[in-house]
Amino acid sequence: MSTPIRPLNIGLESVSRWRVDDEAHLPQRGRDAPKFLPKQRELDEILHRPSLDERLTELLQPSFLDTELLHPNVLSDTRLSTHEVLGDLANEASGDARQVLSEAQVILGSEMELEEEVRAALAALLKG
């Protein structure tokens, strides 16, 4: 006992509730602009927030990376000058800041020692 498919003649026949306030009016003059025009960039920032993966990537990757730092001599000079600056700042600081700066200087010093070991091993390999 199947029912036959009826024709699709159901639709909107009339509007029973209609208010003048609901009607969208255009301005009387042609030059008036809407009162509110959202800035597209700000709206996109709200609607399309980055995921956790995207935010972590943005936080972990520096926004500016100097390509000169990839040269070994520039990198070791930068480490040496940073080590000296951290030492000076640690001497001037007090409390927790002094301890943190001292630990950073120690860590950077160990990096410099490892770099010297790598250079010595590389020199030994090149000598044969």
PDB file of C-alpha atoms in Angstrom:
ATOM      1  CA  MET A   1       0.000   0.000   0.000  1.00  0.00           C
ATOM      2  CA  SER A   2       2.221   2.717  -1.214  1.00  0.00           C
ATOM      3  CA  THR A   3       1.072   6.282  -1.580  1.00  0.00           C
ATOM      4  CA  PRO A   4       1.572   7.970  -4.898  1.00  0.00           C
ATOM      5  CA  ILE A   5       3.913  10.939  -5.068  1.00  0.00           C
ATOM      6  CA  ARG A   6       1.926  14.127  -5.039  1.00  0.00           C
ATOM      7  CA  PRO A   7       2.866  17.165  -7.064  1.00  0.00           C
ATOM      8  CA  LEU A   8       5.085  19.710  -5.304  1.00  0.00           C
ATOM      9  CA  ASN A   9       2.715  22.628  -5.191  1.00  0.00           C
ATOM     10  CA  ILE A  10       3.302  23.694  -1.593  1.00  0.00           C
ATOM     11  CA  GLY A  11       4.734  27.162  -1.216  1.00  0.00           C
ATOM     12  CA  LEU A  12       4.325  30.610   0.257  1.00  0.00           C
ATOM     13  CA  GLU A  13       0.927  32.044  -0.523  1.00  0.00           C
ATOM     14  CA  SER A  14       0.795  35.216   1.542  1.00  0.00           C
ATOM     15  CA  VAL A  15       2.500  37.163   4.333  1.00  0.00           C
ATOM     16  CA  SER A  16       0.307  37.318   7.402  1.00  0.00           C
ATOM     17  CA  ARG A  17       2.575  39.412   9.651  1.00  0.00           C
ATOM     18  CA  TRP A  18       4.293  42.336   8.089  1.00  0.00           C
ATOM     19  CA  ARG A  19       5.825  45.331   9.794  1.00  0.00           C
ATOM     20  CA  VAL A  20       7.165  48.418   8.102  1.00  0.00           C
ATOM     21  CA  ASP A  21      10.212  48.308  10.432  1.00  0.00           C
ATOM     22  CA  ASP A  22      11.194  44.939   8.950  1.00  0.00           C
ATOM     23  CA  GLU A  23      11.480  46.360   5.479  1.00  0.00           C
ATOM     24  CA  ALA A  24      14.982  47.364   4.394  1.00  0.00           C
ATOM     25  CA  HIS A  25      14.921  50.920   3.111  1.00  0.00           C
ATOM     26  CA  LEU A  26      17.499  52.486   0.893  1.00  0.00           C
ATOM     27  CA  PRO A  27      18.581  56.030   1.697  1.00  0.00           C
ATOM     28  CA  GLN A  28      16.612  58.838   0.084  1.00  0.00           C
ATOM     29  CA  ARG A  29      19.742  60.304  -1.476  1.00  0.00           C
ATOM     30  CA  GLY A  30      22.194  58.210  -3.431  1.00  0.00           C
ATOM     31  CA  ARG A  31      25.346  59.218  -1.526  1.00  0.00           C
ATOM     32  CA  ASP A  32      24.555  58.038   2.011  1.00  0.00           C
ATOM     33  CA  ALA A  33      26.611  55.065   3.107  1.00  0.00           C
ATOM     34  CA  PRO A  34      25.575  52.478   5.660  1.00  0.00           C
ATOM     35  CA  LYS A  35      26.272  53.435   9.261  1.00  0.00           C
ATOM     36  CA  PHE A  36      28.335  50.332  10.010  1.00  0.00           C
ATOM     37  CA  LEU A  37      30.941  48.894   7.690  1.00  0.00           C
ATOM     38  CA  PRO A  38      33.063  46.304   9.502  1.00  0.00           C
ATOM     39  CA  LYS A  39      36.726  46.197   8.678  1.00  0.00           C
ATOM     40  CA  GLN A  40      37.315  42.991   6.774  1.00  0.00           C
ATOM     41  CA  ARG A  41      40.649  42.195   8.418  1.00  0.00           C
ATOM     42  CA  GLU A  42      39.311  42.528  11.967  1.00  0.00           C
ATOM     43  CA  LEU A  43      36.250  40.485  11.099  1.00  0.00           C
ATOM     44  CA  ASP A  44      38.425  37.750   9.587  1.00  0.00           C
ATOM     45  CA  GLU A  45      40.555  37.673  12.753  1.00  0.00           C
ATOM     46  CA  ILE A  46      37.440  36.957  14.793  1.00  0.00           C
ATOM     47  CA  LEU A  47      35.807  34.496  12.431  1.00  0.00           C
ATOM     48  CA  HIS A  48      38.906  32.594  11.337  1.00  0.00           C
ATOM     49  CA  ARG A  49      40.993  32.139  14.447  1.00  0.00           C
ATOM     50  CA  PRO A  50      44.139  30.054  14.016  1.00  0.00           C
ATOM     51  CA  SER A  51      44.172  26.532  15.366  1.00  0.00           C
ATOM     52  CA  LEU A  52      46.456  25.465  18.195  1.00  0.00           C
ATOM     53  CA  ASP A  53      48.943  23.977  15.728  1.00  0.00           C
ATOM     54  CA  GLU A  54      49.093  27.218  13.761  1.00  0.00           C
ATOM     55  CA  ARG A  55      49.522  29.319  16.898  1.00  0.00           C
ATOM     56  CA  LEU A  56      52.313  27.094  18.223  1.00  0.00           C
ATOM     57  CA  THR A  57      54.122  27.294  14.909  1.00  0.00           C
ATOM     58  CA  GLU A  58      53.832  31.084  14.903  1.00  0.00           C
ATOM     59  CA  LEU A  59      55.099  31.304  18.481  1.00  0.00           C
ATOM     60  CA  LEU A  60      58.043  28.959  17.954  1.00  0.00           C
ATOM     61  CA  GLN A  61      59.262  30.351  14.639  1.00  0.00           C
ATOM     62  CA  PRO A  62      60.842  33.798  14.780  1.00  0.00           C
ATOM     63  CA  SER A  63      59.207  36.420  12.612  1.00  0.00           C
ATOM     64  CA  PHE A  64      62.616  37.603  11.404  1.00  0.00           C
ATOM     65  CA  LEU A  65      65.616  35.351  10.944  1.00  0.00           C
ATOM     66  CA  ASP A  66      68.915  36.819   9.857  1.00  0.00           C
ATOM     67  CA  THR A  67      70.433  34.577   7.197  1.00  0.00           C
ATOM     68  CA  GLU A  68      73.902  35.785   8.176  1.00  0.00           C
ATOM     69  CA  LEU A  69      73.562  33.760  11.388  1.00  0.00           C
ATOM     70  CA  LEU A  70      73.837  30.597   9.326  1.00  0.00           C
ATOM     71  CA  HIS A  71      77.519  31.307   8.664  1.00  0.00           C
ATOM     72  CA  PRO A  72      79.613  29.534  11.341  1.00  0.00           C
ATOM     73  CA  ASN A  73      81.900  32.465  12.132  1.00  0.00           C
ATOM     74  CA  VAL A  74      78.974  34.898  12.497  1.00  0.00           C
ATOM     75  CA  LEU A  75      77.131  32.411  14.708  1.00  0.00           C
ATOM     76  CA  SER A  76      80.103  31.890  17.030  1.00  0.00           C
ATOM     77  CA  ASP A  77      80.744  35.664  17.225  1.00  0.00           C
ATOM     78  CA  THR A  78      77.079  36.175  18.108  1.00  0.00           C
ATOM     79  CA  ARG A  79      77.280  33.486  20.797  1.00  0.00           C
ATOM     80  CA  LEU A  80      80.402  35.062  22.267  1.00  0.00           C
ATOM     81  CA  SER A  81      78.932  38.575  22.378  1.00  0.00           C
ATOM     82  CA  THR A  82      75.644  37.252  23.797  1.00  0.00           C
ATOM     83  CA  HIS A  83      77.587  35.339  26.461  1.00  0.00           C
ATOM     84  CA  GLU A  84      79.361  38.554  27.478  1.00  0.00           C
ATOM     85  CA  VAL A  85      76.118  40.564  27.520  1.00  0.00           C
ATOM     86  CA  LEU A  86      74.394  37.923  29.659  1.00  0.00           C
ATOM     87  CA  GLY A  87      77.318  38.031  32.091  1.00  0.00           C
ATOM     88  CA  ASP A  88      77.136  41.813  32.369  1.00  0.00           C
ATOM     89  CA  LEU A  89      73.367  41.732  32.859  1.00  0.00           C
ATOM     90  CA  ALA A  90      73.664  38.990  35.491  1.00  0.00           C
ATOM     91  CA  ASN A  91      76.167  41.099  37.449  1.00  0.00           C
ATOM     92  CA  GLU A  92      73.838  44.112  37.398  1.00  0.00           C
ATOM     93  CA  ALA A  93      70.628  42.187  38.197  1.00  0.00           C
ATOM     94  CA  SER A  94      69.450  40.919  41.564  1.00  0.00           C
ATOM     95  CA  GLY A  95      67.221  38.150  42.879  1.00  0.00           C
ATOM     96  CA  ASP A  96      65.561  35.732  40.476  1.00  0.00           C
ATOM     97  CA  ALA A  97      66.602  37.730  37.417  1.00  0.00           C
ATOM     98  CA  ARG A  98      70.255  37.312  38.375  1.00  0.00           C
ATOM     99  CA  GLN A  99      69.833  33.559  38.746  1.00  0.00           C
ATOM    100  CA  VAL A 100      68.026  33.208  35.416  1.00  0.00           C
ATOM    101  CA  LEU A 101      70.608  35.287  33.560  1.00  0.00           C
ATOM    102  CA  SER A 102      73.454  33.334  35.170  1.00  0.00           C
ATOM    103  CA  GLU A 103      71.879  30.034  34.129  1.00  0.00           C
ATOM    104  CA  ALA A 104      71.406  31.339  30.591  1.00  0.00           C
ATOM    105  CA  GLN A 105      75.067  32.337  30.517  1.00  0.00           C
ATOM    106  CA  VAL A 106      76.112  28.866  31.720  1.00  0.00           C
ATOM    107  CA  ILE A 107      73.956  27.170  29.060  1.00  0.00           C
ATOM    108  CA  LEU A 108      75.372  29.404  26.340  1.00  0.00           C
ATOM    109  CA  GLY A 109      78.884  28.697  27.638  1.00  0.00           C
ATOM    110  CA  SER A 110      78.292  24.960  27.329  1.00  0.00           C
ATOM    111  CA  GLU A 111      77.054  25.512  23.759  1.00  0.00           C
ATOM    112  CA  MET A 112      80.281  27.359  23.003  1.00  0.00           C
ATOM    113  CA  GLU A 113      82.340  24.495  24.460  1.00  0.00           C
ATOM    114  CA  LEU A 114      80.460  21.985  22.308  1.00  0.00           C
ATOM    115  CA  GLU A 115      81.096  24.159  19.275  1.00  0.00           C
ATOM    116  CA  GLU A 116      84.832  24.141  20.025  1.00  0.00           C
ATOM    117  CA  GLU A 117      84.773  20.340  20.340  1.00  0.00           C
ATOM    118  CA  VAL A 118      83.017  20.033  16.982  1.00  0.00           C
ATOM    119  CA  ARG A 119      85.562  22.343  15.354  1.00  0.00           C
ATOM    120  CA  ALA A 120      88.461  20.360  16.829  1.00  0.00           C
ATOM    121  CA  ALA A 121      86.958  17.061  15.640  1.00  0.00           C
ATOM    122  CA  LEU A 122      86.349  18.502  12.180  1.00  0.00           C
ATOM    123  CA  ALA A 123      89.929  19.769  12.004  1.00  0.00           C
ATOM    124  CA  ALA A 124      91.203  16.314  13.009  1.00  0.00           C
ATOM    125  CA  LEU A 125      89.078  14.691  10.306  1.00  0.00           C
ATOM    126  CA  LEU A 126      90.305  17.105   7.664  1.00  0.00           C
ATOM    127  CA  LYS A 127      93.949  16.460   8.605  1.00  0.00           C
ATOM    128  CA  GLY A 128      93.370  12.779   8.036  1.00  0.00           C
TER     129      GLY A 128
END
